[in-house]
mmCIF file of C-alpha atoms in Angstrom:
data_model
loop_
_atom_site.group_PDB
_atom_site.id
_atom_site.type_symbol
_atom_site.label_atom_id
_atom_site.label_comp_id
_atom_site.label_asym_id
_atom_site.label_seq_id
_atom_site.Cartn_x
_atom_site.Cartn_y
_atom_site.Cartn_z
ATOM 1 C CA ASN X 1 19.534 0.572 22.595
ATOM 2 C CA ALA X 2 16.826 1.567 25.078
ATOM 3 C CA GLY X 3 15.482 4.612 23.177
ATOM 4 C CA VAL X 4 13.039 6.487 25.433
ATOM 5 C CA THR X 5 12.447 5.138 28.918
ATOM 6 C CA GLN X 6 9.544 6.291 31.061
ATOM 7 C CA THR X 7 8.786 5.500 34.678
ATOM 8 C CA PRO X 8 6.519 4.515 36.287
ATOM 9 C CA LYS X 9 4.291 2.548 33.904
ATOM 10 C CA PHE X 10 1.280 2.686 36.205
ATOM 11 C CA GLN X 11 0.346 4.975 39.089
ATOM 12 C CA VAL X 12 -2.701 5.612 41.234
ATOM 13 C CA LEU X 13 -2.815 8.881 43.161
ATOM 14 C CA LYS X 14 -5.253 10.412 45.553
ATOM 15 C CA THR X 15 -6.527 13.895 44.786
ATOM 16 C CA GLY X 16 -4.015 16.441 46.031
ATOM 17 C CA GLN X 17 -1.002 14.139 46.005
ATOM 18 C CA SER X 18 2.070 15.008 44.000
ATOM 19 C CA MET X 19 4.280 12.901 41.795
ATOM 20 C CA THR X 20 6.984 13.131 39.164
ATOM 21 C CA LEU X 21 7.046 11.196 35.918
ATOM 22 C CA GLN X 22 10.545 10.451 34.733
ATOM 23 C CA CYS X 23 11.732 10.272 31.133
ATOM 24 C CA ALA X 24 15.185 9.594 29.730
ATOM 25 C CA GLN X 25 16.457 9.138 26.183
ATOM 26 C CA ASP X 26 19.786 7.782 25.026
ATOM 27 C CA MET X 27 19.696 9.014 21.421
ATOM 28 C CA ASN X 28 21.342 12.393 22.067
ATOM 29 C CA HIS X 29 18.190 14.218 20.937
ATOM 30 C CA ASN X 30 17.770 17.900 21.623
ATOM 31 C CA SER X 31 13.960 18.012 21.631
ATOM 32 C CA MET X 32 11.844 16.278 24.242
ATOM 33 C CA TYR X 33 8.093 16.344 24.800
ATOM 34 C CA TRP X 34 5.376 15.373 27.242
ATOM 35 C CA TYR X 35 1.937 14.469 25.896
ATOM 36 C CA ARG X 36 -1.274 13.250 27.409
ATOM 37 C CA GLN X 37 -3.776 11.068 25.586
ATOM 38 C CA ASP X 38 -7.370 10.652 26.652
ATOM 39 C CA PRO X 39 -9.944 8.209 25.231
ATOM 40 C CA GLY X 40 -11.159 9.294 21.812
ATOM 41 C CA MET X 41 -8.714 12.167 21.682
ATOM 42 C CA GLY X 42 -5.404 12.634 20.032
ATOM 43 C CA LEU X 43 -2.090 13.430 21.641
ATOM 44 C CA ARG X 44 -2.113 16.775 23.402
ATOM 45 C CA LEU X 45 1.169 18.510 24.136
ATOM 46 C CA ILE X 46 1.705 19.470 27.768
ATOM 47 C CA TYR X 47 5.267 20.849 27.694
ATOM 48 C CA TYR X 48 8.251 20.547 25.472
ATOM 49 C CA SER X 49 11.962 21.275 25.620
ATOM 50 C CA ALA X 50 13.745 22.285 22.440
ATOM 51 C CA SER X 51 17.169 21.884 24.037
ATOM 52 C CA GLU X 52 18.865 21.411 27.370
ATOM 53 C CA GLY X 53 18.029 24.320 29.637
ATOM 54 C CA THR X 54 14.864 25.412 27.862
ATOM 55 C CA THR X 55 11.231 24.482 28.394
ATOM 56 C CA ASP X 56 8.005 25.856 26.945
ATOM 57 C CA LYS X 57 4.300 25.369 27.445
ATOM 58 C CA GLY X 58 2.275 23.340 25.038
ATOM 59 C CA GLU X 59 -1.459 23.112 24.534
ATOM 60 C CA VAL X 60 -2.475 21.915 28.031
ATOM 61 C CA PRO X 61 0.170 22.995 30.619
ATOM 62 C CA ASN X 62 -2.080 23.889 33.560
ATOM 63 C CA GLY X 63 -1.447 21.754 36.619
ATOM 64 C CA TYR X 64 1.958 20.552 35.425
ATOM 65 C CA ASN X 65 5.593 21.575 35.709
ATOM 66 C CA VAL X 66 8.647 20.216 33.937
ATOM 67 C CA SER X 67 12.390 20.073 34.377
ATOM 68 C CA ARG X 68 14.962 19.424 31.681
ATOM 69 C CA LEU X 69 17.586 18.104 34.047
ATOM 70 C CA ASN X 70 20.180 17.521 31.329
ATOM 71 C CA LYS X 71 20.137 16.529 27.693
ATOM 72 C CA ARG X 72 18.961 13.005 28.511
ATOM 73 C CA GLU X 73 16.251 13.627 31.088
ATOM 74 C CA PHE X 74 12.949 15.497 31.041
ATOM 75 C CA SER X 75 10.609 15.093 33.991
ATOM 76 C CA LEU X 76 6.956 16.022 34.431
ATOM 77 C CA ARG X 77 5.592 16.952 37.855
ATOM 78 C CA LEU X 78 2.040 17.067 39.098
ATOM 79 C CA GLU X 79 2.057 19.235 42.210
ATOM 80 C CA SER X 80 -1.519 18.582 43.317
ATOM 81 C CA ALA X 81 -3.165 15.846 41.301
ATOM 82 C CA ALA X 82 -6.781 16.206 40.195
ATOM 83 C CA PRO X 83 -9.156 13.595 38.728
ATOM 84 C CA SER X 84 -9.047 15.538 35.428
ATOM 85 C CA GLN X 85 -5.389 14.533 35.170
ATOM 86 C CA THR X 86 -6.307 10.872 34.882
ATOM 87 C CA SER X 87 -4.785 9.988 31.521
ATOM 88 C CA VAL X 88 -2.040 8.171 29.677
ATOM 89 C CA TYR X 89 1.155 10.199 29.539
ATOM 90 C CA PHE X 90 3.788 9.794 26.848
ATOM 91 C CA CYS X 91 7.272 11.205 26.700
ATOM 92 C CA ALA X 92 8.905 11.604 23.295
ATOM 93 C CA SER X 93 12.147 12.854 21.812
ATOM 94 C CA SER X 94 13.320 13.934 18.388
ATOM 95 C CA GLU X 95 16.175 15.637 16.610
ATOM 96 C CA GLY X 96 15.582 18.330 14.024
ATOM 97 C CA ASP X 97 12.839 17.375 11.592
ATOM 98 C CA ASN X 98 13.386 13.653 11.978
ATOM 99 C CA GLU X 99 10.947 11.156 13.416
ATOM 100 C CA ALA X 100 9.985 11.236 17.086
ATOM 101 C CA PHE X 101 10.451 8.284 19.440
ATOM 102 C CA PHE X 102 8.071 7.562 22.274
ATOM 103 C CA GLY X 103 8.331 6.019 25.688
ATOM 104 C CA GLN X 104 5.973 3.215 26.682
ATOM 105 C CA GLY X 105 3.626 5.525 28.525
ATOM 106 C CA THR X 106 2.450 6.052 32.089
ATOM 107 C CA ARG X 107 -1.123 5.178 32.961
ATOM 108 C CA LEU X 108 -2.143 7.551 35.732
ATOM 109 C CA THR X 109 -5.370 7.360 37.698
ATOM 110 C CA VAL X 110 -6.295 10.082 40.169
ATOM 111 C CA VAL X 111 -9.033 9.127 42.595
ATOM 112 C CA ARG G 1 -1.904 27.099 14.366
ATOM 113 C CA LYS G 2 -0.686 24.299 12.132
ATOM 114 C CA GLU G 3 -3.258 21.602 11.513
ATOM 115 C CA VAL G 4 -3.050 17.971 10.498
ATOM 116 C CA GLU G 5 -6.437 16.467 9.714
ATOM 117 C CA GLN G 6 -7.412 12.817 9.445
ATOM 118 C CA ASP G 7 -10.684 10.937 9.067
ATOM 119 C CA PRO G 8 -11.071 9.234 12.467
ATOM 120 C CA GLY G 9 -12.928 6.244 10.987
ATOM 121 C CA PRO G 10 -13.326 3.533 11.962
ATOM 122 C CA PHE G 11 -12.524 1.893 8.674
ATOM 123 C CA ASN G 12 -13.898 -1.667 8.738
ATOM 124 C CA VAL G 13 -12.112 -3.692 6.071
ATOM 125 C CA PRO G 14 -12.171 -7.423 5.287
ATOM 126 C CA GLU G 15 -8.933 -9.316 5.590
ATOM 127 C CA GLY G 16 -7.021 -9.354 2.325
ATOM 128 C CA ALA G 17 -8.503 -6.111 1.036
ATOM 129 C CA THR G 18 -6.644 -2.941 0.144
ATOM 130 C CA VAL G 19 -7.312 0.145 2.225
ATOM 131 C CA ALA G 20 -6.124 3.710 1.857
ATOM 132 C CA PHE G 21 -6.490 6.800 3.946
ATOM 133 C CA ASN G 22 -5.322 10.367 3.630
ATOM 134 C CA CYS G 23 -4.117 13.120 5.877
ATOM 135 C CA THR G 24 -4.144 16.829 5.035
ATOM 136 C CA TYR G 25 -1.769 19.409 6.455
ATOM 137 C CA SER G 26 -2.114 23.161 6.600
ATOM 138 C CA ASN G 27 1.456 24.438 6.272
ATOM 139 C CA SER G 28 2.567 24.399 2.653
ATOM 140 C CA ALA G 29 6.195 24.783 3.764
ATOM 141 C CA SER G 30 6.183 21.486 5.703
ATOM 142 C CA GLN G 31 9.042 19.191 4.773
ATOM 143 C CA SER G 32 8.998 16.045 6.928
ATOM 144 C CA PHE G 33 6.101 13.623 7.043
ATOM 145 C CA PHE G 34 5.563 10.337 8.821
ATOM 146 C CA TRP G 35 2.986 7.652 9.452
ATOM 147 C CA TYR G 36 2.859 6.148 12.927
ATOM 148 C CA ARG G 37 0.954 3.147 14.162
ATOM 149 C CA GLN G 38 -0.593 3.058 17.615
ATOM 150 C CA ASP G 39 -2.018 -0.096 19.141
ATOM 151 C CA CYS G 40 -4.587 0.121 21.915
ATOM 152 C CA ARG G 41 -3.023 1.422 25.135
ATOM 153 C CA LYS G 42 0.475 1.418 23.628
ATOM 154 C CA GLU G 43 2.859 4.118 22.492
ATOM 155 C CA PRO G 44 2.886 5.367 18.884
ATOM 156 C CA LYS G 45 5.581 3.717 16.797
ATOM 157 C CA LEU G 46 7.024 4.843 13.492
ATOM 158 C CA LEU G 47 5.527 2.921 10.585
ATOM 159 C CA MET G 48 7.273 4.770 7.799
ATOM 160 C CA SER G 49 8.587 8.096 6.678
ATOM 161 C CA VAL G 50 6.993 9.715 3.641
ATOM 162 C CA TYR G 51 9.331 10.860 0.899
ATOM 163 C CA SER G 52 8.598 13.309 -1.873
ATOM 164 C CA SER G 53 8.781 10.635 -4.547
ATOM 165 C CA GLY G 54 6.630 8.219 -2.571
ATOM 166 C CA ASN G 55 7.940 5.084 -0.917
ATOM 167 C CA GLU G 56 7.014 1.510 -0.275
ATOM 168 C CA ASP G 57 7.746 -0.879 2.560
ATOM 169 C CA GLY G 58 6.345 -4.316 1.919
ATOM 170 C CA ARG G 59 2.554 -4.054 1.831
ATOM 171 C CA PHE G 60 2.617 -0.375 2.787
ATOM 172 C CA THR G 61 2.916 2.547 0.382
ATOM 173 C CA ALA G 62 3.125 6.175 1.396
ATOM 174 C CA GLN G 63 2.712 9.095 -0.973
ATOM 175 C CA LEU G 64 2.978 12.846 -0.723
ATOM 176 C CA ASN G 65 0.940 15.304 -2.774
ATOM 177 C CA ARG G 66 2.413 18.738 -2.169
ATOM 178 C CA ALA G 67 0.057 20.560 -4.524
ATOM 179 C CA SER G 68 -2.988 19.421 -2.555
ATOM 180 C CA GLN G 69 -1.139 19.215 0.758
ATOM 181 C CA TYR G 70 -1.952 15.674 1.703
ATOM 182 C CA ILE G 71 -0.168 12.428 2.389
ATOM 183 C CA SER G 72 -1.633 9.002 1.942
ATOM 184 C CA LEU G 73 -1.091 5.501 3.279
ATOM 185 C CA LEU G 74 -2.057 2.431 1.264
ATOM 186 C CA ILE G 75 -2.139 -1.011 2.836
ATOM 187 C CA ARG G 76 -2.358 -3.979 0.483
ATOM 188 C CA ASP G 77 -3.418 -7.520 1.379
ATOM 189 C CA SER G 78 -4.483 -6.352 4.819
ATOM 190 C CA LYS G 79 -3.894 -8.648 7.799
ATOM 191 C CA LEU G 80 -5.762 -8.934 11.075
ATOM 192 C CA SER G 81 -2.606 -7.617 12.735
ATOM 193 C CA ASP G 82 -2.924 -4.354 10.797
ATOM 194 C CA SER G 83 -5.827 -3.360 13.050
ATOM 195 C CA ALA G 84 -4.623 -0.235 14.842
ATOM 196 C CA THR G 85 -4.827 3.533 14.807
ATOM 197 C CA TYR G 86 -2.667 5.242 12.196
ATOM 198 C CA LEU G 87 -1.335 8.691 13.016
ATOM 199 C CA CYS G 88 -0.184 11.213 10.474
ATOM 200 C CA VAL G 89 2.716 13.373 11.697
ATOM 201 C CA VAL G 90 4.372 16.481 10.332
ATOM 202 C CA ASN G 91 7.695 17.546 11.830
ATOM 203 C CA GLU G 92 9.343 20.809 10.878
ATOM 204 C CA GLY G 93 11.894 20.700 13.672
ATOM 205 C CA GLY G 94 12.597 23.431 16.205
ATOM 206 C CA GLY G 95 10.342 22.519 19.116
ATOM 207 C CA ALA G 96 6.650 21.936 19.694
ATOM 208 C CA ASP G 97 5.416 23.930 16.746
ATOM 209 C CA GLY G 98 7.391 21.672 14.493
ATOM 210 C CA LEU G 99 5.800 18.403 15.628
ATOM 211 C CA THR G 100 2.113 18.137 14.751
ATOM 212 C CA PHE G 101 0.042 14.976 15.086
ATOM 213 C CA GLY G 102 -3.228 14.102 13.490
ATOM 214 C CA LYS G 103 -5.812 12.542 15.791
ATOM 215 C CA GLY G 104 -5.488 9.228 13.992
ATOM 216 C CA THR G 105 -7.518 6.922 11.773
ATOM 217 C CA HIS G 106 -8.854 3.779 13.408
ATOM 218 C CA LEU G 107 -8.564 0.697 11.184
ATOM 219 C CA ILE G 108 -10.303 -2.593 11.927
ATOM 220 C CA ILE G 109 -9.479 -5.609 9.783
ATOM 221 C CA GLN G 110 -12.255 -8.174 9.923
ATOM 222 C CA PRO G 111 -11.777 -11.924 9.366
#
């Protein structure tokens, strides 16, 4: 059982480049989330999707877009990367008020 | 805005000692509580759920105090491998507002 799978694990971008982070879960969860985590800070919610076909902004959505492609997949896109977006990105999923499961993270550096 | 507060530490504890830390939450109607463990540069992983009557898993004990709105984690006979950041999580379901993370407590077990 793979759980939550994120790709890529590492990425270096130049300022202004675009990229998409992929996330897929095989637990049939309705809710999916994208977080970023910076040194000394907690997890900050970028976007979430409560169910297939819906997405909503979290705490720090600027500079990002998301797509809930189907129930399994929730992607995060950076249209024009900036150094301030250098971070570790985590995808997570959950169902109802149960525990959340996380992907292994994507370490993104924007130079 | 729902809040989950934790002492960031670090807690420096000798190997074999018992350590406990708390987490307070702001929403008195919250129903689901969890402790997660996060190792450096890794994804958060579920350590244990917290049940109303309190629960134990080996050397770990979690308790809930609804009157004072806090949950606690007790680690007995601490091991070097317990060094990590421990995240308190409240999940009320229904999207981003339902999943609230504390910023974590950093625990260092010293030989």
